[in-house]
GROMACS .gro file of C-alpha atoms in nm:
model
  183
    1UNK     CA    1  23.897  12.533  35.352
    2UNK     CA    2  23.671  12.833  35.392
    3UNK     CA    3  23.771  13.169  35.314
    4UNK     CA    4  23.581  13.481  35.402
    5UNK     CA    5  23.536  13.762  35.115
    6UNK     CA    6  23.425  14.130  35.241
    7UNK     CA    7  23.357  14.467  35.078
    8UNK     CA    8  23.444  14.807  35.288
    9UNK     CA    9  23.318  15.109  35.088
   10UNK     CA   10  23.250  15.467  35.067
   11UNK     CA   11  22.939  15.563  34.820
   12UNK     CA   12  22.764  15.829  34.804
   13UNK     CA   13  22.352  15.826  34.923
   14UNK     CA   14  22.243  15.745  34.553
   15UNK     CA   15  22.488  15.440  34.514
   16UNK     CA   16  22.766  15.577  34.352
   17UNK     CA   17  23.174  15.496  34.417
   18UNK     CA   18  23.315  15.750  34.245
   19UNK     CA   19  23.279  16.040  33.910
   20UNK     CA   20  23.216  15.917  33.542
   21UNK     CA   21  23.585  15.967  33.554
   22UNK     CA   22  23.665  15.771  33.829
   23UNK     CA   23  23.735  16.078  34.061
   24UNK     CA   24  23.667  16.066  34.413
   25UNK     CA   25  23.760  16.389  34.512
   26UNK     CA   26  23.401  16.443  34.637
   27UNK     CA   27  23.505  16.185  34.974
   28UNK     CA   28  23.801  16.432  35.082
   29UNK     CA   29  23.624  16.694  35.252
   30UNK     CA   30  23.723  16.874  35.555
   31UNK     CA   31  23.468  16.838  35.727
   32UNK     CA   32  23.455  16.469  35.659
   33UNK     CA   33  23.788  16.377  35.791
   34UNK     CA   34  23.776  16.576  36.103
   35UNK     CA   35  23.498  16.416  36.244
   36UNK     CA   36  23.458  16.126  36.489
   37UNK     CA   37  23.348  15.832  36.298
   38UNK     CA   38  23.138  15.579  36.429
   39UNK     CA   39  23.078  15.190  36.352
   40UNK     CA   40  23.388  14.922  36.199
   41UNK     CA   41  23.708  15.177  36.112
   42UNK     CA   42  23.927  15.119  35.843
   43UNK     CA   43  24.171  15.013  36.062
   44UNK     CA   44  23.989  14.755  36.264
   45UNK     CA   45  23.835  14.578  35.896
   46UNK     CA   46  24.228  14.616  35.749
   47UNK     CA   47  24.342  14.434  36.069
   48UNK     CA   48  24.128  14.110  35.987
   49UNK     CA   49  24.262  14.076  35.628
   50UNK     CA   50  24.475  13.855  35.466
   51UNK     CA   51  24.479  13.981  35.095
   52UNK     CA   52  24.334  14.264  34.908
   53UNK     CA   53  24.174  14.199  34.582
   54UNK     CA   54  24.090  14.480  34.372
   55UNK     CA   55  24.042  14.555  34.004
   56UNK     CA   56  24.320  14.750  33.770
   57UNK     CA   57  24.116  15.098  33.777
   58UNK     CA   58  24.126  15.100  34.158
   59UNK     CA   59  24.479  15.011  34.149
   60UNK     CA   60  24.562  15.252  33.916
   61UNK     CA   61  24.363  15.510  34.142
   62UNK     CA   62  24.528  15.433  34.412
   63UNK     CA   63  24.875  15.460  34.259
   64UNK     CA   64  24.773  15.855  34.217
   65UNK     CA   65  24.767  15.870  34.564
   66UNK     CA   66  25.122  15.920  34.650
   67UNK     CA   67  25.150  15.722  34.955
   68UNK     CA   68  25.036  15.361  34.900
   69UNK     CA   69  24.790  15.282  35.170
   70UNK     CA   70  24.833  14.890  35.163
   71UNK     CA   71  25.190  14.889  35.345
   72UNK     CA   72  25.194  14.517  35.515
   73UNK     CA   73  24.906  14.395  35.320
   74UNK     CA   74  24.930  14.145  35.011
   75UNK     CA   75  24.724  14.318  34.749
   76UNK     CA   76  24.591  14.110  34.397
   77UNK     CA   77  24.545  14.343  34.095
   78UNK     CA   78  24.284  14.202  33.829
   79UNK     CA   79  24.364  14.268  33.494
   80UNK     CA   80  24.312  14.030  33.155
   81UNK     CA   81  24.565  14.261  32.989
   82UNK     CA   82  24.984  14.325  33.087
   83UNK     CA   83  25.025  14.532  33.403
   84UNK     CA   84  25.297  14.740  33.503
   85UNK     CA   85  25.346  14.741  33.851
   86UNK     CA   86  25.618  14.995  34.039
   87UNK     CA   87  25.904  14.808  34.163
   88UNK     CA   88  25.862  14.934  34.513
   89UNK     CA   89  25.527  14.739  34.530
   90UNK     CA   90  25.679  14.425  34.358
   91UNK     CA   91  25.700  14.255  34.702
   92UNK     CA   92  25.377  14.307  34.775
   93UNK     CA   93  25.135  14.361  34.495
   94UNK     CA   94  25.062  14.086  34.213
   95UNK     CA   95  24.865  14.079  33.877
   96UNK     CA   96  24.646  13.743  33.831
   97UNK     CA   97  24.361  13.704  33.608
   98UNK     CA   98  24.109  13.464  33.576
   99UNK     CA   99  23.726  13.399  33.718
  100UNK     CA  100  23.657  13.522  34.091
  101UNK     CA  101  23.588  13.162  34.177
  102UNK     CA  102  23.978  13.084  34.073
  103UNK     CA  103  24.126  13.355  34.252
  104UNK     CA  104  23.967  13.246  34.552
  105UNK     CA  105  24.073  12.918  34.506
  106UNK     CA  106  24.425  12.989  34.471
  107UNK     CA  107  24.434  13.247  34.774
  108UNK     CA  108  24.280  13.005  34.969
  109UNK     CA  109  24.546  12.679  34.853
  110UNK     CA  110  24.806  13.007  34.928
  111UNK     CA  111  24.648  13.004  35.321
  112UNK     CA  112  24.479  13.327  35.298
  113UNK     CA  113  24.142  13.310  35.515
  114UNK     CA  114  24.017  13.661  35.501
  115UNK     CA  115  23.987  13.872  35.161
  116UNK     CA  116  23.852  14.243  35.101
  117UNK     CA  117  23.702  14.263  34.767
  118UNK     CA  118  23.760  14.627  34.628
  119UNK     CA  119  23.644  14.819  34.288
  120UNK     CA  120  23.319  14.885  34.174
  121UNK     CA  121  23.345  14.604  33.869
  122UNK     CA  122  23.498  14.365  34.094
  123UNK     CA  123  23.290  14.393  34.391
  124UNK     CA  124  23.039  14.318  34.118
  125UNK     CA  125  23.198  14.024  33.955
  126UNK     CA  126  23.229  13.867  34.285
  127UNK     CA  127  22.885  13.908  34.379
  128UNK     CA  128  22.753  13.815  34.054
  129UNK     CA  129  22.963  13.464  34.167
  130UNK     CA  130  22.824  13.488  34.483
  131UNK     CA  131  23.199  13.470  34.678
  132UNK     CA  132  23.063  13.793  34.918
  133UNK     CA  133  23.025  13.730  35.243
  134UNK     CA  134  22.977  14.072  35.430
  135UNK     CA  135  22.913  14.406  35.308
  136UNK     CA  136  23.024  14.741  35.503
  137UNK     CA  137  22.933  15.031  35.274
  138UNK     CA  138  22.938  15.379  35.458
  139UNK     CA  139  22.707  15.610  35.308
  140UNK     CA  140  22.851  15.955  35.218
  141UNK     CA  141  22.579  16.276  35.257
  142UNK     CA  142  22.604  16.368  34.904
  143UNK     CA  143  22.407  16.308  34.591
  144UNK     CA  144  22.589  16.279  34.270
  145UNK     CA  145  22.338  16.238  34.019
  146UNK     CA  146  22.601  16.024  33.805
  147UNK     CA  147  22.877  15.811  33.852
  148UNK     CA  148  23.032  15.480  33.867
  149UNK     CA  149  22.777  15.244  34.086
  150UNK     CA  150  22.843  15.030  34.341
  151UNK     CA  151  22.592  14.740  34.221
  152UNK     CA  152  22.592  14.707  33.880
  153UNK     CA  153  22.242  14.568  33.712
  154UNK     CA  154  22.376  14.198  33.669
  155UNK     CA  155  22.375  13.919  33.908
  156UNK     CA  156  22.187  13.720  34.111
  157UNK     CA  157  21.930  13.832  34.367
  158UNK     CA  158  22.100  13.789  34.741
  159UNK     CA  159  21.917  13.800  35.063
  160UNK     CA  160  22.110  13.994  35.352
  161UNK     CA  161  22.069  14.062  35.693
  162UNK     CA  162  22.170  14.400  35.853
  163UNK     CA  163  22.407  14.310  36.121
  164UNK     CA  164  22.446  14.689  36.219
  165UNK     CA  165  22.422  15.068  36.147
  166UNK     CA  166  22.588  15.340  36.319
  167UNK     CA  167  22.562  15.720  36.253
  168UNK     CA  168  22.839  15.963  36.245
  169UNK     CA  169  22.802  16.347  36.341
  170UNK     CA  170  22.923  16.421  36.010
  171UNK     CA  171  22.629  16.242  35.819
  172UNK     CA  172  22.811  15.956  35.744
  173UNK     CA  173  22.590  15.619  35.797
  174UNK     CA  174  22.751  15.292  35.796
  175UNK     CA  175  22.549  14.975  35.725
  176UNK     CA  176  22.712  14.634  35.786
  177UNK     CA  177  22.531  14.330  35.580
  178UNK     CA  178  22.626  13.963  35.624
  179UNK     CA  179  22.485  13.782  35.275
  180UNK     CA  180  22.295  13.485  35.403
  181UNK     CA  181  22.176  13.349  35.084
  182UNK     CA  182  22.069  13.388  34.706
  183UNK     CA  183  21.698  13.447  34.682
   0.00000   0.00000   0.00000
């Protein structure tokens, strides 16, 4: 049973996901929105997936949002500690815990074939466990010095292979990796 992880991410030019803080105010620009983008959109990548895994500070992020941008998706929250989640989600959001290898396991035994990893710590963990399959990080034109990164120093080295790269009039430049091995 093979099941296919992937990452789809915003990050700024010097590899970071978001603030210190965890803010990502700095992605909601005018002029970023209102421009045609170019390469795999959100909605084409959210089409292909079966769950969405991401870590409790993205899901608490998210939760600020107002509207939750998951409807019709299963979504996995990661958390070793108690997690309240809002009853409105309670049919579709769940809290599990446990090694990256184990959650795939069980999502897989559930019949889920296609996962998108999400969060900067467990995009990492997942990588470090070498579960990614494909990478689609869209590079924001913006420096911001600090932040939380997307690749945290740990892990194994992993060879990939650019699979594409398309340009949006707005600066934005999406790269799409598939990860063919560790090095």
């Amino acid at each position: 049973m093979t099941i296919k992880c992937s990452v789809y991410i915003a990050a700024s030019v010097d590899g970071f996901i978001a603030t210190l803080d965890g803010g990502i105010e700095w992605l909601e620009k005018p002029e970023y929105s209102s421009a045609l983008m170019n390469g795999l959109s959100y909605d084409e990548f959210i089409s292909t997936v079966d769950a969405l895994v991401m870590g409790r500070n993205t899901f608490e992020k998210v939760l600020t949002f107002g509207v939750w941008p998951y409807e019709g998706t299963p979504v996995v929250v990661l958390s070793s500690a108690d997690l309240a989640i809002p009853e409105h989600l309670g049919d579709t959001v769940r809290h599990e815990s446990g090694e990256p290898k184990e959650i795939v396991e069980r999502l897989a035994k559930a019949g889920m074939r296609h996962l998108y990893i999400d969060g900067g710590v467990t995009i990492q963990r997942f990588l470090k466990d070498k579960l990614i399959n494909e990478l689609t990080i869209t590079r924001i034109p913006v420096l911001l010095g600090v932040g939380l990164p997307l690749f945290g120093g740990a892990g194994p080295e992993q060879k990939l292979k650019l699979s594409e790269v398309a340009a949006s009039d707005n600066g934005f430049v999406q790269e799409r990796y598939i990860v063919e091995s560790v090095v």
